Amino acid sequence: MPANEYSAASCASSKPASPDRNIKNVVLGNVLFNTWFHSLYPEELVGKDTDRLYVCRWCFRYSCDKDAYLGHTRLCEHRSTPPGTKVYDWRGYSVWEIDGEDYKLYAQNLSLFAKLFLDHKSVFFDVSSFLYYILVFTNPRDANDYHVLGYFSKEKMSWDANNLACILVFPPYQHKQLGKLLMGVSYKLSAWEWEGGIIGGPERPLSEMGRKSYIRFWEERISRFFLLGPPGADPYGRKIASASSSSRPMAGGSKGAKRKLARKEMTVREIGQATGMLVEDVIAALKEMGIVESEKSGKKRKRAPLPSSTTTTTATSGAVDVEATEAAVVRKQNVLEWAKMHRVDLRDPVAEEGFLGEWAPEDEDEEDQETDSGI
């Protein structure tokens, strides 16, 4: 499509627009769509009642003047390659890490554009302390033709162990599971499964839409762990902590049963360690899924209530012990039924082999050689 022709995005009216927005419509590349909220663009460049703002799809520079915009797009320095360092690349989708200190203007323009679709975003100009990760799709027929579909940001140093500060999939590309891809990358980049890594989550409080998206992401992450994670490994094939886990026959079986289902106990904290999730996020997901059953125990023993990190979980038949005389059980069959009912794709949205550089999976042959040589 020629650069001076614009197609209206199908999601243009997917969210009610705020009455105080200063820009009604935006053109990103060759796509025209509505804005949702007010953004702090300089008033000397963008008026209080702008009908259409033109935004470069490569660097997010903006103009109310169509000719100035078209002139810029012919010369944009990022026209063929995004800025920053590529950290993920899989089947046309890539993620690039951009340091806000090194690419200050890019990060500021991206933040101003994002505010048109985020109600509570507050950082626009002080970007030096943030890293930005843009999601890019590259045309398989032309390596120089790419589109930025969304992004997430995170603080370089988060005292609250946040692995994400802000996330947005641009309106024309929403409802394509791309948010889950970005969330999955954010968890990987927190290095939670490595020694010295951090188990964290998104910055709080979450918006209503953000909480809904994350709850679903956590639900699917936990369901993959219960259904696909073999003993001693999570769904992605990596070894997990199972120091206090134990396997034993399931209690409460019917008399005369020929065999008893295997049962594995673990605490909620251990589920979090196996999936890279905070304890409170594990609990929130289990509650929303509605797969936890009560199981009375004949033994009276002190156990922490459900919101505790010491709550015990049984993973093959599944169980989370809640009270002194009662256990909360998570059965694999219930998890499977939940996954089918909600049409969950048990494949991880992030391909482990797609990570590059320091995030690339370790080669097993190299690991064996290091072990043999005593390194």
Coordinates of N, CA and C in Angstrom, one line a residue, residues 124-290:
F124 N 7.6 9.6 30.7 CA 7.7 9.9 29.3 C 9.0 10.4 28.9
F125 N 9.6 11.2 29.8 CA 10.9 11.9 29.4 C 12.1 11.4 30.2
D126 N 11.9 11.0 31.5 CA 13.0 10.5 32.3 C 13.2 9.0 32.0
V127 N 13.7 8.7 30.8 CA 13.8 7.3 30.3 C 15.1 6.6 30.6
S128 N 16.1 7.3 31.1 CA 17.4 6.7 31.2 C 17.5 5.5 32.1
S129 N 16.6 5.4 33.1 CA 16.7 4.3 34.0 C 15.8 3.1 33.6
F130 N 15.4 3.1 32.3 CA 14.5 2.0 31.8 C 15.2 1.4 30.6
L131 N 14.8 0.1 30.5 CA 15.1 -0.7 29.3 C 13.7 -0.9 28.6
Y132 N 13.8 -0.8 27.2 CA 12.6 -1.0 26.4 C 12.8 -2.2 25.5
Y133 N 11.7 -3.0 25.4 CA 11.8 -4.2 24.6 C 10.7 -4.1 23.5
I134 N 11.0 -3.9 22.3 CA 10.0 -3.7 21.2 C 9.8 -5.1 20.5
L135 N 8.6 -5.4 20.2 CA 8.2 -6.6 19.5 C 8.1 -6.2 18.0
V136 N 8.9 -7.0 17.2 CA 9.0 -6.6 15.8 C 8.5 -7.8 15.0
F137 N 7.8 -7.6 13.9 CA 7.5 -8.6 12.9 C 8.2 -8.2 11.6
T138 N 8.9 -9.1 11.0 CA 9.7 -8.9 9.8 C 9.0 -9.6 8.6
N139 N 8.8 -8.9 7.5 CA 8.3 -9.5 6.3 C 9.2 -10.6 5.8
P140 N 8.7 -11.9 5.7 CA 9.6 -13.0 5.3 C 10.1 -12.8 3.9
R141 N 9.5 -12.0 3.1 CA 9.9 -11.8 1.7 C 10.9 -10.6 1.6
D142 N 11.0 -9.8 2.7 CA 11.9 -8.6 2.7 C 12.4 -8.3 4.1
A143 N 13.7 -8.7 4.3 CA 14.3 -8.5 5.6 C 14.3 -7.1 6.1
N144 N 14.2 -6.1 5.2 CA 14.3 -4.7 5.6 C 12.9 -4.1 5.9
D145 N 11.9 -4.9 5.7 CA 10.5 -4.5 5.9 C 10.0 -5.0 7.2
Y146 N 9.9 -4.2 8.2 CA 9.5 -4.6 9.6 C 8.5 -3.7 10.2
H147 N 7.7 -4.2 11.1 CA 6.7 -3.5 11.8 C 6.9 -3.7 13.3
V148 N 6.8 -2.6 14.1 CA 6.9 -2.7 15.5 C 5.4 -2.9 16.0
L149 N 5.2 -4.0 16.7 CA 3.8 -4.3 17.1 C 3.4 -3.9 18.5
G150 N 4.4 -3.7 19.3 CA 4.2 -3.4 20.7 C 5.5 -3.4 21.5
Y151 N 5.4 -3.3 22.8 CA 6.6 -3.2 23.6 C 6.3 -3.5 25.1
F152 N 7.4 -3.7 25.8 CA 7.3 -3.6 27.3 C 8.5 -2.9 27.8
S153 N 8.4 -2.3 28.9 CA 9.6 -1.6 29.6 C 9.8 -2.2 31.0
K154 N 11.0 -2.0 31.5 CA 11.2 -2.4 32.9 C 12.4 -1.5 33.4
E155 N 12.4 -1.3 34.7 CA 13.4 -0.5 35.3 C 14.7 -1.3 35.3
K156 N 15.8 -0.6 35.1 CA 17.1 -1.3 35.2 C 17.4 -1.9 36.6
M157 N 17.0 -1.1 37.6 CA 17.1 -1.6 39.0 C 15.8 -1.4 39.7
S158 N 15.1 -2.5 39.9 CA 13.8 -2.5 40.6 C 13.9 -3.0 42.0
W159 N 13.6 -2.2 43.0 CA 13.7 -2.6 44.3 C 12.6 -3.6 44.7
D160 N 11.5 -3.6 43.9 CA 10.4 -4.5 44.1 C 10.4 -5.7 43.3
A161 N 11.6 -6.0 42.7 CA 11.8 -7.2 41.8 C 10.7 -7.2 40.7
N162 N 10.4 -6.1 40.1 CA 9.4 -6.1 39.0 C 10.2 -6.5 37.7
N163 N 9.6 -7.4 37.0 CA 10.2 -7.8 35.7 C 9.6 -7.0 34.5
L164 N 8.6 -6.1 34.8 CA 8.0 -5.4 33.8 C 7.3 -4.1 34.4
A165 N 7.5 -3.0 33.8 CA 6.9 -1.7 34.3 C 5.6 -1.4 33.5
C166 N 5.7 -1.5 32.1 CA 4.6 -1.1 31.3 C 4.6 -2.1 30.1
I167 N 3.4 -2.4 29.6 CA 3.3 -3.3 28.4 C 2.2 -2.8 27.5
L168 N 2.4 -2.9 26.2 CA 1.3 -2.5 25.3 C 1.5 -3.2 24.0
V169 N 0.5 -3.8 23.5 CA 0.4 -4.2 22.1 C -0.4 -3.2 21.4
F170 N 0.1 -2.6 20.3 CA -0.6 -1.5 19.6 C -2.0 -2.0 19.1
P171 N -3.0 -1.1 19.2 CA -4.4 -1.6 18.9 C -4.6 -2.4 17.6
P172 N -3.9 -2.0 16.5 CA -4.1 -2.8 15.3 C -3.7 -4.3 15.4
Y173 N -2.8 -4.6 16.4 CA -2.3 -5.9 16.5 C -2.7 -6.7 17.7
Q174 N -3.7 -6.1 18.4 CA -4.2 -6.8 19.6 C -5.1 -8.0 19.2
H175 N -5.3 -8.8 20.3 CA -6.1 -10.1 20.1 C -5.5 -11.1 19.2
K176 N -4.1 -11.1 19.2 CA -3.4 -12.1 18.4 C -2.4 -12.8 19.3
Q177 N -2.6 -12.8 20.6 CA -1.7 -13.5 21.6 C -0.3 -12.9 21.7
L178 N -0.1 -11.7 21.2 CA 1.2 -11.1 21.3 C 1.5 -10.6 22.6
G179 N 0.5 -10.3 23.4 CA 0.8 -9.9 24.8 C 1.4 -11.0 25.6
K180 N 1.0 -12.2 25.4 CA 1.5 -13.4 26.1 C 3.0 -13.6 25.7
L181 N 3.3 -13.3 24.4 CA 4.7 -13.4 24.0 C 5.6 -12.4 24.7
L182 N 5.1 -11.2 24.8 CA 5.9 -10.2 25.6 C 6.0 -10.5 27.0
M183 N 4.9 -11.0 27.7 CA 5.0 -11.4 29.1 C 6.0 -12.5 29.3
G184 N 5.9 -13.5 28.4 CA 6.9 -14.6 28.5 C 8.3 -14.2 28.4
V185 N 8.6 -13.3 27.5 CA 9.9 -12.8 27.3 C 10.4 -12.0 28.6
S186 N 9.5 -11.3 29.2 CA 9.8 -10.5 30.4 C 10.2 -11.4 31.5
Y187 N 9.5 -12.6 31.6 CA 9.9 -13.5 32.7 C 11.2 -14.2 32.4
K188 N 11.5 -14.5 31.1 CA 12.8 -15.1 30.8 C 13.9 -14.1 31.1
L189 N 13.7 -12.9 30.7 CA 14.8 -11.9 30.9 C 15.1 -11.5 32.4
S190 N 14.2 -11.9 33.3 CA 14.4 -11.7 34.7 C 15.4 -12.8 35.2
A191 N 15.7 -13.8 34.4 CA 16.7 -14.8 34.7 C 16.4 -15.6 36.0
W192 N 15.0 -15.8 36.2 CA 14.6 -16.4 37.4 C 15.1 -17.8 37.6
E193 N 15.3 -18.5 36.5 CA 15.7 -20.0 36.6 C 17.3 -20.1 36.8
W194 N 18.0 -19.0 36.8 CA 19.4 -19.1 36.9 C 19.8 -18.7 38.3
E195 N 21.0 -19.2 38.8 CA 21.5 -18.8 40.1 C 21.7 -17.3 40.1
G196 N 21.2 -16.6 41.1 CA 21.3 -15.2 41.3 C 20.2 -14.4 40.5
G197 N 19.3 -15.2 39.8 CA 18.2 -14.5 39.2 C 17.1 -14.1 40.1
I198 N 16.1 -13.4 39.6 CA 15.0 -12.9 40.5 C 13.7 -13.4 40.0
I199 N 12.9 -13.9 41.0 CA 11.5 -14.2 40.7 C 10.7 -12.9 41.0
G200 N 10.0 -12.5 40.0 CA 9.3 -11.2 40.1 C 8.0 -11.2 39.3
G201 N 7.4 -10.1 39.1 CA 6.2 -10.0 38.3 C 6.0 -8.5 37.8
P202 N 4.9 -8.2 37.3 CA 4.7 -6.8 36.8 C 4.5 -5.8 37.9
E203 N 4.8 -4.6 37.6 CA 4.7 -3.5 38.5 C 3.2 -3.4 39.0
R204 N 3.0 -3.1 40.2 CA 1.6 -3.0 40.8 C 1.4 -1.5 41.1
P205 N 0.1 -1.1 41.1 CA -1.1 -1.9 40.9 C -1.3 -2.1 39.4
L206 N -2.0 -3.2 39.0 CA -2.3 -3.5 37.7 C -3.6 -2.8 37.3
S207 N -3.8 -2.4 36.1 CA -5.0 -1.9 35.6 C -6.0 -3.0 35.5
E208 N -7.3 -2.7 35.3 CA -8.3 -3.8 35.1 C -7.9 -4.7 33.9
M209 N -7.6 -4.1 32.8 CA -7.2 -4.8 31.6 C -5.9 -5.6 31.9
G210 N -5.0 -5.0 32.6 CA -3.7 -5.6 32.8 C -3.8 -6.8 33.7
R211 N -4.7 -6.7 34.7 CA -4.9 -7.8 35.7 C -5.5 -9.0 34.9
K212 N -6.5 -8.7 34.1 CA -7.2 -9.7 33.3 C -6.2 -10.5 32.4
S213 N -5.3 -9.7 31.8 CA -4.3 -10.3 30.9 C -3.3 -11.2 31.6
Y214 N -2.9 -10.7 32.8 CA -1.9 -11.4 33.5 C -2.5 -12.7 34.2
I215 N -3.7 -12.6 34.7 CA -4.3 -13.7 35.3 C -4.4 -14.9 34.3
R216 N -4.8 -14.5 33.1 CA -4.8 -15.6 32.0 C -3.5 -16.1 31.7
F217 N -2.5 -15.3 31.7 CA -1.1 -15.7 31.4 C -0.6 -16.6 32.5
W218 N -0.9 -16.3 33.8 CA -0.4 -17.1 34.9 C -1.2 -18.4 34.9
E219 N -2.5 -18.4 34.6 CA -3.3 -19.6 34.6 C -2.7 -20.6 33.6
E220 N -2.4 -20.1 32.4 CA -1.8 -21.0 31.4 C -0.4 -21.5 31.7
R221 N 0.3 -20.6 32.3 CA 1.7 -21.0 32.8 C 1.6 -22.1 33.8
I222 N 0.7 -22.0 34.7 CA 0.6 -23.1 35.8 C 0.0 -24.4 35.2
S223 N -1.0 -24.2 34.3 CA -1.5 -25.4 33.6 C -0.5 -26.2 32.9
R224 N 0.4 -25.5 32.2 CA 1.5 -26.2 31.5 C 2.4 -26.9 32.5
F225 N 2.7 -26.3 33.6 CA 3.5 -26.9 34.6 C 2.9 -28.2 35.1
F226 N 1.6 -28.1 35.5 CA 1.0 -29.3 36.0 C 0.9 -30.5 35.0
L227 N 0.6 -30.1 33.7 CA 0.3 -31.1 32.7 C 1.5 -31.6 32.0
L228 N 2.5 -30.7 31.8 CA 3.7 -31.1 31.0 C 5.0 -31.2 31.8
G229 N 5.0 -30.7 33.0 CA 6.3 -30.7 33.7 C 6.6 -32.1 34.4
P230 N 7.5 -32.8 33.9 CA 7.9 -34.1 34.5 C 8.6 -33.9 35.8
P231 N 8.7 -34.9 36.7 CA 9.4 -34.7 38.0 C 10.8 -34.2 37.8
G232 N 11.1 -33.1 38.5 CA 12.4 -32.5 38.4 C 12.6 -31.6 37.3
A233 N 11.6 -31.3 36.5 CA 11.7 -30.4 35.4 C 10.4 -29.6 35.1
D234 N 10.6 -28.4 34.7 CA 9.4 -27.6 34.4 C 8.9 -27.9 33.0
P235 N 7.9 -27.2 32.5 CA 7.4 -27.5 31.1 C 8.4 -27.2 30.0
Y236 N 9.4 -26.5 30.3 CA 10.3 -26.0 29.3 C 11.6 -26.9 29.3
G237 N 11.6 -28.0 30.1 CA 12.7 -28.9 30.1 C 13.9 -28.6 31.0
R238 N 13.7 -27.5 31.8 CA 14.8 -27.1 32.7 C 14.6 -27.8 34.1
K239 N 15.6 -28.0 34.8 CA 15.5 -28.6 36.1 C 14.9 -27.6 37.1
I240 N 14.1 -28.0 38.0 CA 13.5 -27.1 39.0 C 13.9 -27.5 40.4
A241 N 13.6 -26.6 41.3 CA 13.9 -26.9 42.7 C 12.8 -27.8 43.2
S242 N 13.2 -28.9 43.9 CA 12.2 -29.8 44.4 C 12.7 -30.4 45.7
A243 N 13.4 -29.5 46.5 CA 14.1 -30.0 47.7 C 13.2 -30.7 48.7
S244 N 12.0 -30.1 48.9 CA 11.1 -30.7 49.9 C 9.9 -31.4 49.3
S245 N 10.0 -31.6 48.0 CA 8.9 -32.4 47.3 C 9.1 -33.9 47.6
S246 N 7.9 -34.5 47.7 CA 8.0 -36.0 48.0 C 6.8 -36.6 47.2
S247 N 7.0 -37.9 46.9 CA 6.0 -38.7 46.2 C 5.5 -39.7 47.1
R248 N 4.2 -39.9 47.2 CA 3.7 -41.0 48.0 C 2.3 -41.4 47.5
P249 N 1.8 -42.5 47.8 CA 0.4 -42.9 47.3 C -0.6 -41.9 47.8
M250 N -1.6 -41.8 47.0 CA -2.7 -40.8 47.4 C -3.6 -41.4 48.5
A251 N -3.8 -40.6 49.5 CA -4.6 -41.0 50.6 C -6.1 -40.9 50.2
G252 N -6.9 -41.6 50.9 CA -8.4 -41.5 50.7 C -8.9 -42.3 49.6
G253 N -8.1 -43.3 49.1 CA -8.6 -44.1 47.9 C -9.7 -45.1 48.4
S254 N -10.5 -45.6 47.5 CA -11.5 -46.5 47.8 C -10.9 -47.9 48.2
K255 N -11.6 -48.6 49.1 CA -11.2 -49.9 49.5 C -11.1 -50.8 48.3
G256 N -10.1 -51.7 48.3 CA -10.0 -52.7 47.3 C -9.5 -52.1 45.9
A257 N -9.1 -50.9 45.9 CA -8.6 -50.3 44.7 C -7.3 -51.0 44.3
K258 N -7.1 -51.4 43.0 CA -6.0 -52.1 42.6 C -4.7 -51.3 42.6
R259 N -4.9 -50.0 42.4 CA -3.7 -49.1 42.4 C -4.1 -47.7 42.9
K260 N -3.1 -47.0 43.4 CA -3.4 -45.7 43.9 C -2.6 -44.7 43.0
L261 N -3.2 -43.6 42.7 CA -2.6 -42.6 41.9 C -1.4 -42.0 42.6
A262 N -0.3 -41.8 41.9 CA 0.8 -41.1 42.5 C 0.5 -39.7 42.9
R263 N 1.1 -39.3 43.9 CA 0.8 -38.0 44.5 C 2.2 -37.3 44.8
K264 N 2.2 -36.0 44.4 CA 3.5 -35.3 44.7 C 3.1 -34.0 45.4
E265 N 3.8 -33.8 46.5 CA 3.5 -32.6 47.3 C 4.6 -31.6 47.1
M266 N 4.1 -30.3 47.1 CA 5.1 -29.2 47.0 C 4.4 -28.0 47.6
T267 N 5.1 -27.0 48.0 CA 4.5 -25.8 48.5 C 4.2 -24.9 47.4
V268 N 3.4 -23.9 47.7 CA 3.0 -22.9 46.7 C 4.3 -22.1 46.3
R269 N 5.2 -21.9 47.2 CA 6.5 -21.3 46.9 C 7.3 -22.1 45.9
E270 N 7.2 -23.4 46.0 CA 8.0 -24.3 45.1 C 7.3 -24.3 43.7
I271 N 6.0 -24.1 43.6 CA 5.4 -23.9 42.3 C 5.9 -22.6 41.7
G272 N 6.0 -21.6 42.5 CA 6.5 -20.3 42.0 C 7.9 -20.5 41.6
Q273 N 8.8 -21.2 42.3 CA 10.1 -21.4 41.9 C 10.2 -22.2 40.6
A274 N 9.3 -23.1 40.4 CA 9.3 -23.9 39.2 C 8.8 -23.1 37.9
T275 N 8.0 -22.1 38.1 CA 7.5 -21.3 37.0 C 7.9 -19.9 37.0
G276 N 8.7 -19.5 37.9 CA 9.2 -18.1 37.9 C 8.2 -17.1 38.4
M277 N 7.2 -17.6 39.1 CA 6.1 -16.7 39.5 C 6.1 -16.4 41.0
L278 N 5.6 -15.2 41.4 CA 5.5 -14.8 42.8 C 4.4 -15.7 43.5
V279 N 4.6 -15.9 44.8 CA 3.6 -16.7 45.5 C 2.2 -16.2 45.3
E280 N 2.0 -14.9 45.5 CA 0.7 -14.3 45.4 C 0.1 -14.5 44.0
D281 N 0.9 -14.5 43.0 CA 0.4 -14.7 41.6 C 0.0 -16.2 41.4
V282 N 0.7 -17.1 42.0 CA 0.3 -18.5 41.9 C -1.0 -18.7 42.6
I283 N -1.2 -18.1 43.7 CA -2.5 -18.2 44.5 C -3.6 -17.6 43.7
A284 N -3.4 -16.4 43.1 CA -4.4 -15.7 42.4 C -4.8 -16.5 41.2
A285 N -3.9 -17.2 40.5 CA -4.2 -18.0 39.3 C -5.0 -19.2 39.7
L286 N -4.6 -19.9 40.8 CA -5.3 -21.1 41.2 C -6.7 -20.8 41.6
K287 N -6.9 -19.7 42.3 CA -8.3 -19.3 42.7 C -9.1 -19.0 41.5
E288 N -8.6 -18.3 40.5 CA -9.4 -17.9 39.3 C -9.7 -19.1 38.5
M289 N -8.8 -20.1 38.4 CA -9.0 -21.3 37.6 C -10.1 -22.2 38.2
G290 N -10.3 -22.1 39.5 CA -11.3 -22.9 40.2 C -11.1 -24.4 40.1

